[in-house]
XYZ file of C-alpha atoms in Angstrom:
550
model
C 89.109 97.540 101.258
C 90.786 96.506 98.058
C 90.850 92.807 97.334
C 91.797 91.100 94.156
C 92.575 87.778 92.560
C 94.446 88.608 89.406
C 97.756 89.232 87.803
C 98.369 92.943 87.710
C 97.685 93.410 84.025
C 96.293 96.676 82.782
C 94.888 94.862 79.750
C 91.555 93.283 80.473
C 89.877 91.146 77.876
C 86.867 88.930 78.280
C 84.895 86.938 75.758
C 81.284 88.005 76.241
C 79.498 86.059 73.554
C 81.281 82.748 73.681
C 83.380 80.884 76.184
C 86.023 80.233 73.575
C 89.098 81.886 72.058
C 88.643 85.453 70.954
C 88.990 86.041 67.248
C 92.145 88.026 66.625
C 93.154 90.251 63.768
C 95.644 88.811 61.303
C 98.286 91.252 62.499
C 97.766 90.434 66.185
C 97.621 86.698 65.448
C 100.913 87.039 63.597
C 102.570 88.622 66.610
C 101.464 85.652 68.726
C 102.791 83.263 66.103
C 106.185 84.964 66.038
C 106.556 84.919 69.806
C 105.228 81.405 70.267
C 107.362 80.145 67.389
C 110.407 81.240 69.342
C 109.054 79.377 72.393
C 108.623 76.274 70.255
C 112.260 76.415 69.172
C 113.469 76.713 72.737
C 111.326 73.925 74.164
C 111.270 71.395 71.354
C 114.227 72.195 69.160
C 111.776 72.053 66.255
C 111.765 74.328 63.233
C 110.026 77.612 63.891
C 107.851 77.202 60.834
C 106.268 74.095 62.327
C 105.389 75.932 65.517
C 103.847 78.755 63.561
C 101.868 76.371 61.396
C 100.376 74.781 64.497
C 99.610 78.212 65.950
C 97.386 79.032 63.003
C 94.848 76.934 64.911
C 94.629 79.758 67.455
C 90.841 79.880 67.278
C 90.459 76.344 68.597
C 90.565 75.028 72.169
C 93.480 73.028 73.510
C 91.548 69.807 73.359
C 91.042 70.325 69.613
C 94.595 71.208 68.628
C 95.717 69.433 65.476
C 99.500 69.356 65.256
C 101.628 69.336 62.158
C 103.460 66.074 62.800
C 103.750 63.369 65.463
C 107.341 64.378 66.161
C 106.210 67.842 67.124
C 103.049 66.794 68.885
C 103.406 65.411 72.371
C 101.616 65.428 75.642
C 103.923 66.335 78.449
C 104.127 63.383 80.726
C 102.794 60.934 78.252
C 99.608 59.933 80.000
C 99.444 63.261 81.845
C 97.606 64.675 78.872
C 98.910 68.216 79.242
C 99.354 69.416 75.680
C 102.700 71.060 75.145
C 102.531 70.530 71.407
C 104.133 73.082 69.157
C 102.078 76.236 69.362
C 100.048 75.302 72.431
C 100.977 78.510 74.216
C 98.405 80.242 72.070
C 95.811 77.636 72.904
C 96.092 77.243 76.652
C 92.569 78.228 77.321
C 89.777 80.208 75.794
C 89.938 83.213 78.089
C 92.328 86.054 78.444
C 91.751 88.151 81.482
C 93.594 90.635 83.564
C 93.609 92.477 86.782
C 90.373 93.452 88.438
C 89.722 97.189 88.456
C 90.179 97.653 92.198
C 93.623 96.103 92.201
C 94.691 97.950 89.081
C 93.996 101.265 90.773
C 95.903 100.185 93.869
C 98.886 99.034 91.837
C 98.901 101.922 89.374
C 102.361 103.242 88.883
C 104.005 100.373 90.747
C 106.981 98.668 89.187
C 109.376 96.046 90.492
C 111.509 98.003 92.936
C 114.580 95.801 93.042
C 116.800 95.076 90.093
C 116.123 91.504 88.981
C 119.071 89.185 88.944
C 119.884 87.440 85.667
C 118.055 84.153 85.513
C 119.285 81.018 83.812
C 117.872 80.295 80.384
C 116.167 76.889 80.335
C 117.747 74.554 77.798
C 115.757 71.661 76.399
C 116.491 68.493 74.510
C 114.514 68.027 71.292
C 110.949 66.888 71.836
C 111.567 63.418 70.459
C 114.265 62.868 73.074
C 112.188 64.140 75.981
C 108.519 63.398 75.520
C 106.490 60.315 74.780
C 103.578 60.211 72.423
C 100.201 60.621 74.009
C 99.399 56.956 74.170
C 102.755 55.751 75.456
C 103.033 53.852 78.674
C 105.245 54.652 81.619
C 105.318 57.217 84.386
C 103.356 60.339 83.603
C 105.442 63.313 82.670
C 108.712 61.455 82.662
C 109.606 60.328 79.150
C 113.195 60.668 78.051
C 115.304 59.663 75.079
C 114.823 56.213 73.613
C 111.967 55.601 76.002
C 114.087 56.231 79.096
C 112.484 57.908 82.071
C 113.470 61.560 82.568
C 115.383 61.861 85.836
C 113.719 63.336 88.894
C 115.419 66.382 90.433
C 116.989 65.744 93.822
C 116.120 67.562 97.010
C 119.741 68.697 97.381
C 119.872 69.943 93.801
C 116.653 71.913 94.131
C 117.725 73.492 97.407
C 120.988 74.616 95.831
C 119.256 75.997 92.737
C 116.520 77.861 94.613
C 118.307 79.093 97.727
C 119.178 82.550 96.392
C 115.799 83.198 94.744
C 113.868 81.998 97.804
C 115.907 84.330 100.021
C 114.979 87.459 98.036
C 113.895 89.952 100.730
C 111.144 91.434 98.558
C 109.148 88.237 99.082
C 108.502 88.813 102.760
C 107.485 85.486 104.276
C 107.507 82.783 101.595
C 106.701 79.076 101.684
C 107.007 76.579 98.848
C 106.428 73.047 97.657
C 107.749 71.308 94.542
C 106.581 67.796 93.696
C 106.974 65.267 90.932
C 103.760 65.469 88.928
C 104.016 61.803 87.972
C 104.003 60.496 91.531
C 103.057 63.429 93.748
C 106.269 62.864 95.719
C 107.576 65.965 97.462
C 110.947 67.008 96.053
C 111.447 70.361 97.747
C 109.760 72.026 100.664
C 110.085 75.210 102.684
C 107.233 75.520 105.139
C 105.310 73.237 102.810
C 102.934 71.942 105.497
C 102.203 75.359 107.005
C 98.771 76.694 105.996
C 98.955 80.010 104.156
C 96.398 82.333 102.593
C 95.964 80.884 99.081
C 94.018 83.722 97.427
C 92.881 82.590 93.962
C 94.860 79.352 93.995
C 91.829 78.198 96.010
C 90.134 77.873 92.621
C 92.296 74.834 91.819
C 90.625 72.869 94.619
C 87.180 74.173 93.695
C 87.660 73.053 90.093
C 88.969 69.602 90.977
C 86.114 68.988 93.413
C 83.521 70.001 90.811
C 84.961 67.835 88.044
C 85.349 64.917 90.463
C 81.782 65.034 91.727
C 79.906 66.224 88.641
C 82.017 65.353 85.592
C 83.080 67.610 82.751
C 79.808 67.253 80.818
C 77.681 68.737 83.592
C 75.715 71.862 82.656
C 73.762 74.408 84.681
C 70.132 74.887 83.643
C 67.990 78.033 83.660
C 64.268 77.361 83.209
C 60.984 79.121 82.582
C 58.054 77.276 84.185
C 54.361 77.732 84.837
C 53.495 79.374 88.144
C 50.680 78.574 90.539
C 48.224 80.631 88.513
C 47.407 80.127 84.844
C 48.804 83.524 83.848
C 51.993 83.255 85.888
C 55.449 82.311 84.590
C 58.456 81.844 86.866
C 62.055 82.266 85.749
C 64.048 79.719 87.768
C 67.756 80.318 88.271
C 69.981 77.270 88.480
C 73.189 79.110 89.307
C 74.641 79.993 85.893
C 76.411 83.388 86.090
C 77.438 83.171 82.422
C 73.818 83.401 81.231
C 73.879 86.360 78.854
C 71.523 88.981 77.498
C 73.798 89.456 74.490
C 73.059 87.913 71.080
C 74.584 84.526 70.399
C 77.624 84.676 68.154
C 77.146 83.086 64.750
C 78.662 79.644 64.505
C 79.265 79.459 68.248
C 80.238 76.127 69.745
C 77.455 74.651 71.925
C 80.072 73.348 74.354
C 81.464 76.814 74.943
C 78.763 79.359 74.101
C 76.995 80.784 77.154
C 73.298 80.192 77.595
C 71.240 82.964 76.006
C 68.396 84.739 77.765
C 67.198 85.653 74.269
C 66.953 81.979 73.332
C 65.001 81.318 76.523
C 62.638 84.172 75.680
C 62.143 82.826 72.140
C 61.236 79.375 73.407
C 59.083 80.618 76.273
C 57.106 82.990 74.063
C 56.531 80.247 71.489
C 55.267 77.829 74.167
C 52.937 80.416 75.690
C 51.494 81.489 72.359
C 50.955 77.864 71.384
C 48.885 77.515 74.554
C 46.918 80.678 73.771
C 48.582 82.810 76.459
C 49.560 86.366 75.543
C 49.570 88.144 78.910
C 51.525 86.975 81.975
C 52.812 87.958 85.380
C 56.508 87.126 85.737
C 58.129 85.793 88.861
C 61.730 84.819 89.470
C 63.006 82.081 91.729
C 66.438 82.163 93.407
C 65.721 79.438 95.954
C 68.470 77.153 94.577
C 70.901 79.052 96.828
C 70.927 79.420 100.601
C 72.496 81.928 102.935
C 73.766 85.469 102.359
C 74.288 86.693 98.810
C 77.177 89.033 99.609
C 80.666 87.659 99.998
C 82.233 88.792 103.292
C 84.898 90.573 101.210
C 82.454 91.965 98.655
C 83.608 95.270 97.160
C 81.194 95.669 94.266
C 83.792 95.003 91.581
C 85.616 91.744 92.216
C 82.400 89.807 92.685
C 78.669 90.390 92.330
C 76.108 89.439 94.952
C 75.991 85.661 94.531
C 72.544 84.678 93.309
C 71.145 81.586 91.622
C 69.817 83.901 88.920
C 71.959 86.494 87.186
C 72.974 87.509 83.686
C 76.489 88.426 82.576
C 77.784 87.982 86.137
C 75.622 90.881 87.278
C 77.627 93.453 85.330
C 75.803 96.696 84.601
C 77.476 96.767 81.200
C 77.267 93.209 79.847
C 80.074 93.971 77.395
C 82.249 95.810 79.872
C 85.224 94.346 81.671
C 87.617 97.142 82.630
C 85.375 98.415 85.435
C 83.292 95.533 86.690
C 80.529 97.541 88.353
C 77.699 95.213 89.395
C 73.969 95.415 90.021
C 72.941 95.401 93.653
C 70.263 92.809 92.820
C 71.418 90.703 89.854
C 68.369 88.420 90.029
C 65.897 91.278 89.699
C 67.949 92.724 86.831
C 67.973 89.380 84.985
C 64.217 89.000 85.453
C 63.570 92.528 84.168
C 65.740 91.815 81.140
C 63.784 88.597 80.508
C 60.501 90.483 80.813
C 61.663 93.032 78.267
C 62.688 90.275 75.870
C 59.260 88.640 76.215
C 57.566 91.966 75.520
C 59.643 92.247 72.365
C 58.168 88.911 71.318
C 54.569 90.095 71.544
C 53.678 89.221 75.159
C 52.248 91.510 77.803
C 54.313 91.149 80.995
C 53.398 92.645 84.356
C 54.333 92.338 88.013
C 57.964 91.196 87.881
C 58.597 89.964 91.426
C 60.313 87.244 93.478
C 58.379 83.972 93.536
C 59.021 80.324 94.294
C 58.140 77.944 91.497
C 55.743 75.107 92.329
C 57.468 71.833 93.098
C 56.075 70.082 90.030
C 55.854 73.111 87.782
C 55.322 72.486 84.072
C 58.393 73.533 82.147
C 57.955 75.948 79.267
C 61.564 76.254 78.131
C 65.172 75.874 79.270
C 68.699 76.877 78.318
C 71.941 75.391 79.564
C 75.400 76.679 80.360
C 78.601 75.562 78.665
C 79.951 72.264 79.938
C 81.594 72.266 83.341
C 84.910 71.456 81.660
C 84.754 74.753 79.763
C 83.545 76.682 82.823
C 86.500 75.367 84.816
C 88.915 76.492 82.114
C 87.388 79.947 82.128
C 87.401 80.404 85.888
C 91.053 79.356 86.118
C 92.375 81.278 83.127
C 90.589 84.496 84.030
C 90.489 83.981 87.811
C 86.736 84.503 87.606
C 85.383 84.905 91.134
C 81.697 84.854 90.191
C 82.092 81.646 88.245
C 84.217 80.031 90.954
C 81.525 80.631 93.577
C 78.868 79.294 91.196
C 80.886 76.140 90.496
C 81.470 75.626 94.224
C 77.721 75.805 94.766
C 77.195 73.152 92.125
C 79.399 70.941 94.302
C 77.215 71.779 97.291
C 74.048 70.861 95.391
C 75.531 67.509 94.390
C 76.799 66.854 97.910
C 73.466 67.819 99.509
C 75.063 70.456 101.746
C 73.749 74.013 102.242
C 74.191 75.925 98.988
C 75.986 78.872 100.566
C 79.543 80.167 100.911
C 80.280 77.970 103.916
C 78.239 75.009 102.665
C 79.949 75.043 99.287
C 83.392 75.311 100.905
C 82.579 72.331 103.138
C 81.391 70.319 100.138
C 84.584 71.095 98.230
C 86.751 70.079 101.186
C 84.814 66.840 101.729
C 85.005 65.939 98.031
C 88.758 66.510 97.917
C 89.267 64.443 101.062
C 87.274 61.578 99.558
C 89.426 61.829 96.434
C 92.419 61.017 98.611
C 93.990 64.463 98.873
C 95.783 64.809 102.252
C 94.357 68.197 103.204
C 96.132 68.622 106.528
C 95.141 71.892 108.174
C 93.346 73.250 105.110
C 90.547 75.708 105.919
C 88.063 76.911 103.284
C 85.376 79.557 103.539
C 84.574 80.117 99.878
C 85.216 78.771 96.396
C 86.970 81.769 94.853
C 89.756 82.554 97.300
C 88.581 86.075 98.084
C 88.377 85.121 101.757
C 91.491 86.026 103.710
C 90.496 83.344 106.222
C 91.163 80.493 103.778
C 94.323 78.537 104.566
C 96.004 75.916 102.375
C 99.530 74.497 102.814
C 101.712 74.666 99.669
C 102.065 70.867 99.718
C 98.290 70.504 99.385
C 98.326 72.632 96.232
C 101.013 70.445 94.658
C 99.027 67.351 95.674
C 96.004 68.803 93.863
C 98.017 69.568 90.744
C 99.536 66.084 90.721
C 96.036 64.631 91.015
C 94.887 66.702 88.027
C 97.905 65.427 86.061
C 97.362 61.807 87.018
C 96.847 59.255 84.265
C 94.093 57.817 86.450
C 92.038 61.027 86.310
C 91.570 62.228 82.721
C 88.346 63.905 83.841
C 90.499 66.507 85.610
C 92.372 67.567 82.480
C 90.449 70.891 82.166
C 92.279 72.029 85.300
C 95.553 71.769 83.389
C 94.295 73.303 80.149
C 92.755 76.151 82.154
C 96.002 77.159 83.842
C 97.287 80.450 82.390
C 100.486 80.280 80.305
C 103.332 82.543 81.361
C 103.544 85.601 79.154
C 100.633 84.603 76.926
C 97.227 83.952 78.468
C 94.908 84.895 81.277
C 96.310 86.297 84.477
C 99.878 85.491 83.390
C 99.549 87.353 80.118
C 101.500 90.396 81.291
C 104.012 88.573 83.468
C 107.326 86.935 82.546
C 108.120 89.990 80.451
C 111.560 91.278 79.535
C 113.208 93.202 82.337
C 111.684 91.092 85.099
C 114.364 88.414 85.136
C 111.682 85.842 84.378
C 111.231 86.189 80.618
C 113.282 83.031 79.962
C 110.315 80.992 81.197
C 107.644 82.738 79.112
C 105.532 79.960 77.651
C 107.137 77.301 79.835
C 105.137 77.817 83.031
C 101.418 77.138 83.403
C 100.121 78.370 86.732
C 97.238 79.805 88.703
C 97.868 83.187 90.224
C 96.537 84.533 93.499
C 96.542 88.063 94.880
C 95.018 89.749 97.903
C 96.364 92.757 99.786
C 99.746 91.614 101.070
C 99.337 88.085 99.656
C 100.768 86.733 96.402
C 100.662 83.089 95.338
C 101.525 81.044 92.265
C 100.798 77.339 91.772
C 101.116 75.291 88.624
C 103.219 73.082 86.386
C 106.575 73.374 84.670
C 108.775 71.011 82.677
C 112.368 71.082 83.893
C 115.477 70.970 81.718
C 115.430 67.170 81.539
C 111.767 66.973 80.564
C 110.333 66.074 83.966
C 106.909 67.539 84.703
C 106.901 69.202 88.116
C 104.130 70.729 90.216
C 104.988 73.767 92.301
C 103.311 76.117 94.759
C 104.791 79.408 95.967
C 103.029 81.447 98.667
C 104.282 84.866 99.812
C 102.936 87.198 102.459
C 104.068 90.750 103.145
C 107.199 91.967 101.459
C 107.316 94.592 98.743
C 104.522 95.829 96.491
C 102.494 93.272 94.577
C 104.217 93.668 91.195
C 107.651 93.294 92.762
C 106.667 90.200 94.734
C 105.090 88.594 91.678
C 108.230 89.152 89.649
C 110.269 87.498 92.418
C 107.914 84.490 92.453
C 108.226 84.242 88.682
C 112.004 84.174 88.978
C 111.735 81.180 91.314
C 109.679 79.381 88.671
C 112.406 80.189 86.116
C 114.975 78.487 88.338
C 112.815 75.368 88.467
C 112.397 75.348 84.672
C 116.140 75.720 84.151
C 117.050 73.053 86.667
C 118.112 69.476 86.100
C 119.051 69.729 89.770
C 120.792 66.476 90.474
């Protein structure tokens, strides 16, 4: 069975050494600047040079963007906090990913089979007439000229604008929800309360639950502790799949750099030698997780066996991304790698085996993951299944539910319900969306996005900054291209993609022609091949972006 949660790109990039923007060549960075400068003109009416100047910050995360002037720096929705400053398309999130290998093979040679209809080109007022400064008061996402509130599209206007695109036969069965991000009020619905298979848009709920319960500063800890015997050391996994065997990049940011197994070996060896210990038996402890390690839809490429201890998401090649072949036992592999690192530091290591650490074990050393805020950005931008399941299990740990697929899904659902999200008939069986048995109504997805955009919940902002940008980052990098009928919205849509066999979904945010921030969710089942259906969904998003719809 082929399952996937990505965008259909044949270009797969992944930052191995740091959860942060990849460093680009001057020539490649220039191409991004040229394209994003054009986007800046179209959205803000600002001079292209200003957009390009801001884009020179392309090695910095969204939250650290320094803009060239207040007039060209604004947060969409005022208090929403979603940075649509000049050049932010290049800074949407630190990860650029693409299609998983299994899906790429299935989709090879596929192209949109129906001729796309011309789509309207979104026209924008200048930024100063549309957006408020970050600290301004008023409804989120709704600033207009002279402090006026940008008008909200009407239900009638949206129905008229979207009728033709929603009726495209290539979509198969399609349901949709469009809501005002400032208020969460439903503006347009077509089957919006009917549960549908969400695929990777499930990750939006997983991310919001984790940030709600744990906070963006939470980190996942991997420890080396003393075992029951004097010569025993136990490597204790805390559930960090980004733990890496690779060397730490020079000058890496501690908020974004993955925890290093080499650093843990350095610290452990130093502590043991200080205590006069030079020969050990090594155990490894995966007891932080319960239940089966294999996802019910495990295929060996889209997700590794889910263990509390793994390095580089269980990939056989820690630097590889195009074919994500995984170890059958990631925990054993990580422990063997740790043993080899300790040997390289002058210790004798024998008997690598599963063990449970004593309850009050003395800690020798520890390393910690990037902050949860950065992990959430990564899992959304790259549609990272391994990381999504790990983050869901962190929710389960905090909620004191079983730390398993079902336990984590229950903890996520309970957390969202307590946060006031009307979940309706939502059903969850995992945190990644690989399960075909998950069911989420489109209106629930727009409720989640509106919650993440709420001025009352700044802790959820990483959900917004992690959403891929159309035509530029993550799983939307190779969409909204010329010839699809959706290129007019490149850089204007930020959305999470979702793909399984016969299922295609898209949920995110867009600013309409009048400057109103809208949340949307589109969920298609059946229809044409995946690339054709995705292009049709993208054309619907273009209609929303181009619409004043009153």
